[in-house]
Amino acid sequence: MNDNVIALDGPAGSGKSTVARELATKLGYEYLDSGAFYRALTFYIFRKYEKENPSEHFQNWLEKNDPESLYSGAVVVCEFSKLGENRILLNGEDVSAAIRTPEITREIKHIASKGPYRDYVNVQLRNLALTHKLVMDGRDIGTAVFPDARYKFYLTASSRVRAERRHSQLKDQGIDSDLEEIEREIISRDRSDTEREIAPLKQAKDAILIDTDNLPKNSVIGKILECLDTAL
Ligand code: C5P
């Protein structure tokens, strides 16, 4: 049993990252956003693609190249901070914000669906868990990366509620957005994450399910802490 990792999986916008960050701070663990590794890798490879400037779509170009030749040279480092923020460095460059553009979010599925890229990310995640106590959020943490984690949680919410949360986060940042469009994007991401053949998004058999539709963040954290308490 692995006691170094608390696994928090679920679809986009289910509240995982906020909950994981606060939980980590409360427990004295580090928060680790596994999605940031997929984002940094996509960013690195997409830059190569843009530099080469081929006439075909990213997906077709990827199929023609050997994955190892595309990711070799990418050194992704996650720096932890006391506030639970992750600073993501790609070959020394801070890409924490650059990896979150709609373009990277759209293209990530072509990387996240392929075994060699997933293996590459998993090595980094498993290495970090050798030296740190982590609350790690993602899609396959409890099923594929750390199937031996003692504590696993799976957070869900309806696509509407998830879209509304994202919509109001953007509003808080002064950004206008279209709720319907956000919901469509969330549904499409759910589809590619749950339908891929390798490490699809699903609840691990031994994960505790928490529906966050009508549950405020503090209640979700409270529920998780209760489970950890009774399990200890
Ligand atoms: O968590 P975030 O939304 O930033 O993740 C971006 C994408 O990275 C997900 O939609 C998914 O395709 C991929 N991902 C994954 N496995 C993880 C974490 C993220 O496939 N453990």
PDB file of C-alpha atoms and ligand atoms in Angstrom:
ATOM      1  CA  MET A   1       0.000   0.000   0.000  1.00  0.00           C
ATOM      2  CA  ASN A   2       1.253   3.439  -0.916  1.00  0.00           C
ATOM      3  CA  ASP A   3       0.784   6.006   1.849  1.00  0.00           C
ATOM      4  CA  ASN A   4       2.662   8.763   0.064  1.00  0.00           C
ATOM      5  CA  VAL A   5      -0.109   9.607  -2.389  1.00  0.00           C
ATOM      6  CA  ILE A   6      -3.722  10.655  -1.905  1.00  0.00           C
ATOM      7  CA  ALA A   7      -5.341  10.222  -5.325  1.00  0.00           C
ATOM      8  CA  LEU A   8      -8.047  12.627  -6.444  1.00  0.00           C
ATOM      9  CA  ASP A   9      -9.484  11.864  -9.861  1.00  0.00           C
ATOM     10  CA  GLY A  10     -12.419  13.235 -11.797  1.00  0.00           C
ATOM     11  CA  PRO A  11     -13.490  15.137 -14.904  1.00  0.00           C
ATOM     12  CA  ALA A  12     -12.566  18.713 -15.806  1.00  0.00           C
ATOM     13  CA  GLY A  13     -14.154  21.272 -13.504  1.00  0.00           C
ATOM     14  CA  SER A  14     -15.186  18.820 -10.782  1.00  0.00           C
ATOM     15  CA  GLY A  15     -13.346  20.951  -8.234  1.00  0.00           C
ATOM     16  CA  LYS A  16     -10.421  18.560  -7.822  1.00  0.00           C
ATOM     17  CA  SER A  17      -7.623  21.093  -8.002  1.00  0.00           C
ATOM     18  CA  THR A  18      -9.077  23.546  -5.457  1.00  0.00           C
ATOM     19  CA  VAL A  19      -9.915  20.703  -3.084  1.00  0.00           C
ATOM     20  CA  ALA A  20      -6.554  18.969  -3.596  1.00  0.00           C
ATOM     21  CA  ARG A  21      -4.621  22.190  -3.017  1.00  0.00           C
ATOM     22  CA  GLU A  22      -6.406  22.978   0.252  1.00  0.00           C
ATOM     23  CA  LEU A  23      -6.305  19.401   1.440  1.00  0.00           C
ATOM     24  CA  ALA A  24      -2.556  19.250   0.849  1.00  0.00           C
ATOM     25  CA  THR A  25      -2.050  22.461   2.840  1.00  0.00           C
ATOM     26  CA  LYS A  26      -4.154  21.124   5.729  1.00  0.00           C
ATOM     27  CA  LEU A  27      -2.308  17.798   5.802  1.00  0.00           C
ATOM     28  CA  GLY A  28       1.184  19.202   5.297  1.00  0.00           C
ATOM     29  CA  TYR A  29       1.454  17.386   1.955  1.00  0.00           C
ATOM     30  CA  GLU A  30       2.447  18.887  -1.400  1.00  0.00           C
ATOM     31  CA  TYR A  31      -0.221  19.392  -4.062  1.00  0.00           C
ATOM     32  CA  LEU A  32       0.627  17.958  -7.468  1.00  0.00           C
ATOM     33  CA  ASP A  33      -1.367  18.751 -10.594  1.00  0.00           C
ATOM     34  CA  SER A  34      -0.679  15.818 -12.930  1.00  0.00           C
ATOM     35  CA  GLY A  35      -2.572  17.525 -15.767  1.00  0.00           C
ATOM     36  CA  ALA A  36       0.153  20.192 -15.835  1.00  0.00           C
ATOM     37  CA  PHE A  37       2.633  17.535 -16.998  1.00  0.00           C
ATOM     38  CA  TYR A  38       0.390  16.633 -19.943  1.00  0.00           C
ATOM     39  CA  ARG A  39      -0.041  20.314 -20.664  1.00  0.00           C
ATOM     40  CA  ALA A  40       3.727  21.021 -20.546  1.00  0.00           C
ATOM     41  CA  LEU A  41       4.453  18.068 -22.821  1.00  0.00           C
ATOM     42  CA  THR A  42       1.769  19.141 -25.292  1.00  0.00           C
ATOM     43  CA  PHE A  43       3.150  22.682 -25.192  1.00  0.00           C
ATOM     44  CA  TYR A  44       6.684  21.432 -25.912  1.00  0.00           C
ATOM     45  CA  ILE A  45       5.648  19.225 -28.823  1.00  0.00           C
ATOM     46  CA  PHE A  46       3.184  21.760 -30.241  1.00  0.00           C
ATOM     47  CA  ARG A  47       6.001  24.332 -30.355  1.00  0.00           C
ATOM     48  CA  LYS A  48       8.088  21.892 -32.421  1.00  0.00           C
ATOM     49  CA  TYR A  49       5.126  21.438 -34.722  1.00  0.00           C
ATOM     50  CA  GLU A  50       4.680  25.184 -35.167  1.00  0.00           C
ATOM     51  CA  LYS A  51       8.390  25.627 -35.808  1.00  0.00           C
ATOM     52  CA  GLU A  52       8.362  22.975 -38.510  1.00  0.00           C
ATOM     53  CA  ASN A  53       5.197  24.557 -39.836  1.00  0.00           C
ATOM     54  CA  PRO A  54       3.868  21.523 -41.740  1.00  0.00           C
ATOM     55  CA  SER A  55       0.766  21.762 -43.911  1.00  0.00           C
ATOM     56  CA  GLU A  56      -1.077  18.977 -42.050  1.00  0.00           C
ATOM     57  CA  HIS A  57      -3.027  19.054 -38.774  1.00  0.00           C
ATOM     58  CA  PHE A  58      -1.203  18.482 -35.487  1.00  0.00           C
ATOM     59  CA  GLN A  59      -2.738  15.016 -35.091  1.00  0.00           C
ATOM     60  CA  ASN A  60      -1.552  13.820 -38.525  1.00  0.00           C
ATOM     61  CA  TRP A  61       1.897  15.269 -37.990  1.00  0.00           C
ATOM     62  CA  LEU A  62       2.114  13.460 -34.623  1.00  0.00           C
ATOM     63  CA  GLU A  63       1.243  10.114 -36.254  1.00  0.00           C
ATOM     64  CA  LYS A  64       4.210  10.501 -38.613  1.00  0.00           C
ATOM     65  CA  ASN A  65       6.738  11.073 -35.849  1.00  0.00           C
ATOM     66  CA  ASP A  66       8.181   8.704 -33.296  1.00  0.00           C
ATOM     67  CA  PRO A  67       6.910   9.862 -29.848  1.00  0.00           C
ATOM     68  CA  GLU A  68      10.314   9.409 -28.240  1.00  0.00           C
ATOM     69  CA  SER A  69      11.942  11.727 -30.732  1.00  0.00           C
ATOM     70  CA  LEU A  70       9.248  14.327 -29.953  1.00  0.00           C
ATOM     71  CA  TYR A  71       9.416  14.289 -26.182  1.00  0.00           C
ATOM     72  CA  SER A  72      13.131  13.673 -25.727  1.00  0.00           C
ATOM     73  CA  GLY A  73      14.715  16.914 -24.606  1.00  0.00           C
ATOM     74  CA  ALA A  74      11.668  17.987 -22.609  1.00  0.00           C
ATOM     75  CA  VAL A  75      12.556  18.386 -18.949  1.00  0.00           C
ATOM     76  CA  VAL A  76       9.444  19.203 -16.942  1.00  0.00           C
ATOM     77  CA  VAL A  77       9.979  20.264 -13.343  1.00  0.00           C
ATOM     78  CA  CYS A  78       7.230  20.986 -10.849  1.00  0.00           C
ATOM     79  CA  GLU A  79       8.178  23.373  -8.044  1.00  0.00           C
ATOM     80  CA  PHE A  80       5.979  23.268  -4.953  1.00  0.00           C
ATOM     81  CA  SER A  81       5.014  26.307  -2.925  1.00  0.00           C
ATOM     82  CA  LYS A  82       3.592  26.688   0.578  1.00  0.00           C
ATOM     83  CA  LEU A  83       0.273  27.949  -0.827  1.00  0.00           C
ATOM     84  CA  GLY A  84      -0.149  24.738  -2.775  1.00  0.00           C
ATOM     85  CA  GLU A  85       0.607  26.357  -6.123  1.00  0.00           C
ATOM     86  CA  ASN A  86       2.615  24.416  -8.700  1.00  0.00           C
ATOM     87  CA  ARG A  87       5.185  26.303 -10.754  1.00  0.00           C
ATOM     88  CA  ILE A  88       5.861  24.403 -13.941  1.00  0.00           C
ATOM     89  CA  LEU A  89       9.258  24.739 -15.566  1.00  0.00           C
ATOM     90  CA  LEU A  90       9.956  23.397 -19.025  1.00  0.00           C
ATOM     91  CA  ASN A  91      13.697  23.270 -19.657  1.00  0.00           C
ATOM     92  CA  GLY A  92      14.034  26.051 -17.098  1.00  0.00           C
ATOM     93  CA  GLU A  93      11.320  28.285 -18.583  1.00  0.00           C
ATOM     94  CA  ASP A  94       8.299  29.079 -16.415  1.00  0.00           C
ATOM     95  CA  VAL A  95       5.351  27.865 -18.513  1.00  0.00           C
ATOM     96  CA  SER A  96       2.763  27.774 -15.681  1.00  0.00           C
ATOM     97  CA  ALA A  97       0.455  30.180 -17.529  1.00  0.00           C
ATOM     98  CA  ALA A  98       1.389  29.347 -21.134  1.00  0.00           C
ATOM     99  CA  ILE A  99       0.250  25.710 -20.782  1.00  0.00           C
ATOM    100  CA  ARG A 100      -3.332  26.791 -19.972  1.00  0.00           C
ATOM    101  CA  THR A 101      -4.343  28.396 -23.266  1.00  0.00           C
ATOM    102  CA  PRO A 102      -7.453  27.106 -25.096  1.00  0.00           C
ATOM    103  CA  GLU A 103      -5.163  25.908 -27.907  1.00  0.00           C
ATOM    104  CA  ILE A 104      -3.145  23.597 -25.618  1.00  0.00           C
ATOM    105  CA  THR A 105      -6.349  22.450 -23.899  1.00  0.00           C
ATOM    106  CA  ARG A 106      -7.769  21.528 -27.315  1.00  0.00           C
ATOM    107  CA  GLU A 107      -4.692  19.648 -28.557  1.00  0.00           C
ATOM    108  CA  ILE A 108      -3.811  17.791 -25.343  1.00  0.00           C
ATOM    109  CA  LYS A 109      -6.020  14.791 -26.186  1.00  0.00           C
ATOM    110  CA  HIS A 110      -3.668  13.774 -29.004  1.00  0.00           C
ATOM    111  CA  ILE A 111      -0.826  13.444 -26.496  1.00  0.00           C
ATOM    112  CA  ALA A 112      -2.817  12.108 -23.506  1.00  0.00           C
ATOM    113  CA  SER A 113      -4.262   9.243 -25.575  1.00  0.00           C
ATOM    114  CA  LYS A 114      -0.898   7.685 -26.443  1.00  0.00           C
ATOM    115  CA  GLY A 115       1.000   5.189 -24.299  1.00  0.00           C
ATOM    116  CA  PRO A 116       4.565   6.492 -24.762  1.00  0.00           C
ATOM    117  CA  TYR A 117       3.613   9.989 -23.605  1.00  0.00           C
ATOM    118  CA  ARG A 118       1.654   8.635 -20.656  1.00  0.00           C
ATOM    119  CA  ASP A 119       4.594   6.407 -19.671  1.00  0.00           C
ATOM    120  CA  TYR A 120       6.891   9.422 -19.817  1.00  0.00           C
ATOM    121  CA  VAL A 121       4.621  11.446 -17.487  1.00  0.00           C
ATOM    122  CA  ASN A 122       4.055   8.505 -15.139  1.00  0.00           C
ATOM    123  CA  VAL A 123       7.781   8.072 -14.533  1.00  0.00           C
ATOM    124  CA  GLN A 124       7.969  11.692 -13.330  1.00  0.00           C
ATOM    125  CA  LEU A 125       4.887  11.372 -11.114  1.00  0.00           C
ATOM    126  CA  ARG A 126       6.119   8.134  -9.527  1.00  0.00           C
ATOM    127  CA  ASN A 127       9.585   9.597  -8.947  1.00  0.00           C
ATOM    128  CA  LEU A 128       8.113  12.581  -7.127  1.00  0.00           C
ATOM    129  CA  ALA A 129       6.123  10.275  -4.864  1.00  0.00           C
ATOM    130  CA  LEU A 130       9.338   8.570  -3.764  1.00  0.00           C
ATOM    131  CA  THR A 131      10.501  11.720  -2.028  1.00  0.00           C
ATOM    132  CA  HIS A 132       7.288  13.656  -1.228  1.00  0.00           C
ATOM    133  CA  LYS A 133       3.917  13.153   0.378  1.00  0.00           C
ATOM    134  CA  LEU A 134       1.468  14.232  -2.290  1.00  0.00           C
ATOM    135  CA  VAL A 135      -2.168  15.002  -2.890  1.00  0.00           C
ATOM    136  CA  MET A 136      -2.261  14.348  -6.616  1.00  0.00           C
ATOM    137  CA  ASP A 137      -5.158  15.173  -8.903  1.00  0.00           C
ATOM    138  CA  GLY A 138      -5.749  13.834 -12.389  1.00  0.00           C
ATOM    139  CA  ARG A 139      -7.729  11.340 -14.426  1.00  0.00           C
ATOM    140  CA  ASP A 140      -5.942   8.027 -13.824  1.00  0.00           C
ATOM    141  CA  ILE A 141      -4.065   8.504 -10.559  1.00  0.00           C
ATOM    142  CA  GLY A 142      -6.077   5.916  -8.609  1.00  0.00           C
ATOM    143  CA  THR A 143      -6.515   3.515 -11.542  1.00  0.00           C
ATOM    144  CA  ALA A 144      -3.193   3.508 -13.406  1.00  0.00           C
ATOM    145  CA  VAL A 145      -0.463   5.631 -11.838  1.00  0.00           C
ATOM    146  CA  PHE A 146      -0.903   4.635  -8.186  1.00  0.00           C
ATOM    147  CA  PRO A 147      -3.356   1.718  -8.111  1.00  0.00           C
ATOM    148  CA  ASP A 148      -1.754   0.886  -4.751  1.00  0.00           C
ATOM    149  CA  ALA A 149      -2.597   4.282  -3.153  1.00  0.00           C
ATOM    150  CA  ARG A 150      -4.304   3.723   0.197  1.00  0.00           C
ATOM    151  CA  TYR A 151      -6.628   6.724  -0.209  1.00  0.00           C
ATOM    152  CA  LYS A 152      -8.502   7.406  -3.428  1.00  0.00           C
ATOM    153  CA  PHE A 153     -11.336   9.808  -4.152  1.00  0.00           C
ATOM    154  CA  TYR A 154     -13.341  10.379  -7.290  1.00  0.00           C
ATOM    155  CA  LEU A 155     -15.044  13.768  -7.633  1.00  0.00           C
ATOM    156  CA  THR A 156     -17.911  14.308 -10.056  1.00  0.00           C
ATOM    157  CA  ALA A 157     -20.478  16.980 -10.893  1.00  0.00           C
ATOM    158  CA  SER A 158     -22.880  17.478 -13.776  1.00  0.00           C
ATOM    159  CA  SER A 159     -21.468  19.138 -16.884  1.00  0.00           C
ATOM    160  CA  ARG A 160     -23.782  22.121 -16.277  1.00  0.00           C
ATOM    161  CA  VAL A 161     -22.512  22.764 -12.760  1.00  0.00           C
ATOM    162  CA  ARG A 162     -18.903  22.364 -13.902  1.00  0.00           C
ATOM    163  CA  ALA A 163     -19.481  24.828 -16.750  1.00  0.00           C
ATOM    164  CA  GLU A 164     -21.124  27.312 -14.365  1.00  0.00           C
ATOM    165  CA  ARG A 165     -18.121  27.129 -12.033  1.00  0.00           C
ATOM    166  CA  ARG A 166     -15.709  27.777 -14.881  1.00  0.00           C
ATOM    167  CA  HIS A 167     -17.904  30.578 -16.187  1.00  0.00           C
ATOM    168  CA  SER A 168     -17.936  32.353 -12.824  1.00  0.00           C
ATOM    169  CA  GLN A 169     -14.157  31.857 -12.349  1.00  0.00           C
ATOM    170  CA  LEU A 170     -13.609  33.600 -15.693  1.00  0.00           C
ATOM    171  CA  LYS A 171     -16.038  36.346 -14.702  1.00  0.00           C
ATOM    172  CA  ASP A 172     -14.045  36.910 -11.502  1.00  0.00           C
ATOM    173  CA  GLN A 173     -10.959  37.356 -13.681  1.00  0.00           C
ATOM    174  CA  GLY A 174     -12.845  39.938 -15.750  1.00  0.00           C
ATOM    175  CA  ILE A 175     -13.144  37.588 -18.752  1.00  0.00           C
ATOM    176  CA  ASP A 176     -16.432  37.334 -20.665  1.00  0.00           C
ATOM    177  CA  SER A 177     -17.356  33.806 -21.714  1.00  0.00           C
ATOM    178  CA  ASP A 178     -20.239  31.846 -23.142  1.00  0.00           C
ATOM    179  CA  LEU A 179     -21.705  29.281 -20.743  1.00  0.00           C
ATOM    180  CA  GLU A 180     -23.062  27.007 -23.514  1.00  0.00           C
ATOM    181  CA  GLU A 181     -19.697  27.013 -25.263  1.00  0.00           C
ATOM    182  CA  ILE A 182     -17.887  26.130 -22.018  1.00  0.00           C
ATOM    183  CA  GLU A 183     -20.305  23.267 -21.386  1.00  0.00           C
ATOM    184  CA  ARG A 184     -19.779  21.939 -24.925  1.00  0.00           C
ATOM    185  CA  GLU A 185     -16.015  22.039 -24.406  1.00  0.00           C
ATOM    186  CA  ILE A 186     -16.333  20.206 -21.056  1.00  0.00           C
ATOM    187  CA  ILE A 187     -18.523  17.490 -22.589  1.00  0.00           C
ATOM    188  CA  SER A 188     -16.098  17.030 -25.460  1.00  0.00           C
ATOM    189  CA  ARG A 189     -13.126  16.758 -23.051  1.00  0.00           C
ATOM    190  CA  ASP A 190     -15.073  14.239 -20.912  1.00  0.00           C
ATOM    191  CA  ARG A 191     -15.644  12.190 -24.041  1.00  0.00           C
ATOM    192  CA  SER A 192     -11.986  12.067 -25.088  1.00  0.00           C
ATOM    193  CA  ASP A 193     -10.847  11.362 -21.514  1.00  0.00           C
ATOM    194  CA  THR A 194     -13.357   8.571 -20.829  1.00  0.00           C
ATOM    195  CA  GLU A 195     -13.267   6.948 -24.261  1.00  0.00           C
ATOM    196  CA  ARG A 196      -9.530   6.673 -24.830  1.00  0.00           C
ATOM    197  CA  GLU A 197      -8.152   3.132 -24.730  1.00  0.00           C
ATOM    198  CA  ILE A 198      -5.204   3.776 -22.442  1.00  0.00           C
ATOM    199  CA  ALA A 199      -5.818   4.848 -18.837  1.00  0.00           C
ATOM    200  CA  PRO A 200      -9.282   6.320 -19.470  1.00  0.00           C
ATOM    201  CA  LEU A 201     -10.937   8.519 -16.866  1.00  0.00           C
ATOM    202  CA  LYS A 202     -12.969   6.281 -14.554  1.00  0.00           C
ATOM    203  CA  GLN A 203     -13.573   5.715 -10.886  1.00  0.00           C
ATOM    204  CA  ALA A 204     -11.193   3.175  -9.356  1.00  0.00           C
ATOM    205  CA  LYS A 205     -13.096   0.281  -7.747  1.00  0.00           C
ATOM    206  CA  ASP A 206     -11.723   1.220  -4.344  1.00  0.00           C
ATOM    207  CA  ALA A 207     -12.166   5.011  -4.700  1.00  0.00           C
ATOM    208  CA  ILE A 208     -14.729   6.937  -2.656  1.00  0.00           C
ATOM    209  CA  LEU A 209     -17.175   8.790  -4.882  1.00  0.00           C
ATOM    210  CA  ILE A 210     -18.082  12.380  -3.984  1.00  0.00           C
ATOM    211  CA  ASP A 211     -20.732  14.175  -6.002  1.00  0.00           C
ATOM    212  CA  THR A 212     -19.933  17.874  -5.707  1.00  0.00           C
ATOM    213  CA  ASP A 213     -23.048  19.169  -7.520  1.00  0.00           C
ATOM    214  CA  ASN A 214     -24.666  20.530  -4.381  1.00  0.00           C
ATOM    215  CA  LEU A 215     -21.694  20.366  -2.079  1.00  0.00           C
ATOM    216  CA  PRO A 216     -19.606  23.452  -1.288  1.00  0.00           C
ATOM    217  CA  LYS A 217     -15.834  23.089  -1.378  1.00  0.00           C
ATOM    218  CA  ASN A 218     -15.439  23.052   2.409  1.00  0.00           C
ATOM    219  CA  SER A 219     -17.926  20.200   2.743  1.00  0.00           C
ATOM    220  CA  VAL A 220     -16.016  18.188   0.136  1.00  0.00           C
ATOM    221  CA  ILE A 221     -12.790  18.731   2.054  1.00  0.00           C
ATOM    222  CA  GLY A 222     -14.584  17.861   5.307  1.00  0.00           C
ATOM    223  CA  LYS A 223     -15.856  14.594   3.802  1.00  0.00           C
ATOM    224  CA  ILE A 224     -12.394  13.623   2.629  1.00  0.00           C
ATOM    225  CA  LEU A 225     -10.836  14.448   6.003  1.00  0.00           C
ATOM    226  CA  GLU A 226     -13.526  12.340   7.694  1.00  0.00           C
ATOM    227  CA  CYS A 227     -12.683   9.401   5.443  1.00  0.00           C
ATOM    228  CA  LEU A 228      -8.967   9.781   6.134  1.00  0.00           C
ATOM    229  CA  ASP A 229      -9.677   9.981   9.886  1.00  0.00           C
ATOM    230  CA  THR A 230     -11.800   6.857  10.009  1.00  0.00           C
ATOM    231  CA  ALA A 231      -9.375   4.979   7.784  1.00  0.00           C
ATOM    232  CA  LEU A 232      -6.370   5.831   9.935  1.00  0.00           C
TER     233      LEU A 232
HETATM  234  O1  C5P B   1      -6.316  18.580 -15.195  1.00  0.00           O
HETATM  235  P1  C5P B   1      -6.324  19.290 -16.531  1.00  0.00           P
HETATM  236  O2  C5P B   1      -7.705  19.661 -16.981  1.00  0.00           O
HETATM  237  O3  C5P B   1      -5.365  20.410 -16.602  1.00  0.00           O
HETATM  238  O4  C5P B   1      -5.785  18.184 -17.551  1.00  0.00           O
HETATM  239  C1  C5P B   1      -5.679  18.443 -18.909  1.00  0.00           C
HETATM  240  C2  C5P B   1      -5.812  17.149 -19.695  1.00  0.00           C
HETATM  241  O5  C5P B   1      -4.681  16.315 -19.424  1.00  0.00           O
HETATM  242  C3  C5P B   1      -7.028  16.286 -19.381  1.00  0.00           C
HETATM  243  O6  C5P B   1      -8.194  16.669 -20.074  1.00  0.00           O
HETATM  244  C4  C5P B   1      -6.553  14.913 -19.800  1.00  0.00           C
HETATM  245  O7  C5P B   1      -6.718  14.728 -21.191  1.00  0.00           O
HETATM  246  C5  C5P B   1      -5.058  14.952 -19.498  1.00  0.00           C
HETATM  247  N1  C5P B   1      -4.739  14.263 -18.246  1.00  0.00           N
HETATM  248  C6  C5P B   1      -4.650  12.902 -18.267  1.00  0.00           C
HETATM  249  N2  C5P B   1      -4.284  12.224 -17.133  1.00  0.00           N
HETATM  250  C7  C5P B   1      -4.043  12.878 -15.999  1.00  0.00           C
HETATM  251  C8  C5P B   1      -4.171  14.275 -15.940  1.00  0.00           C
HETATM  252  C9  C5P B   1      -4.543  14.950 -17.085  1.00  0.00           C
HETATM  253  O8  C5P B   1      -4.877  12.280 -19.303  1.00  0.00           O
HETATM  254  N3  C5P B   1      -3.659  12.176 -14.913  1.00  0.00           N
END
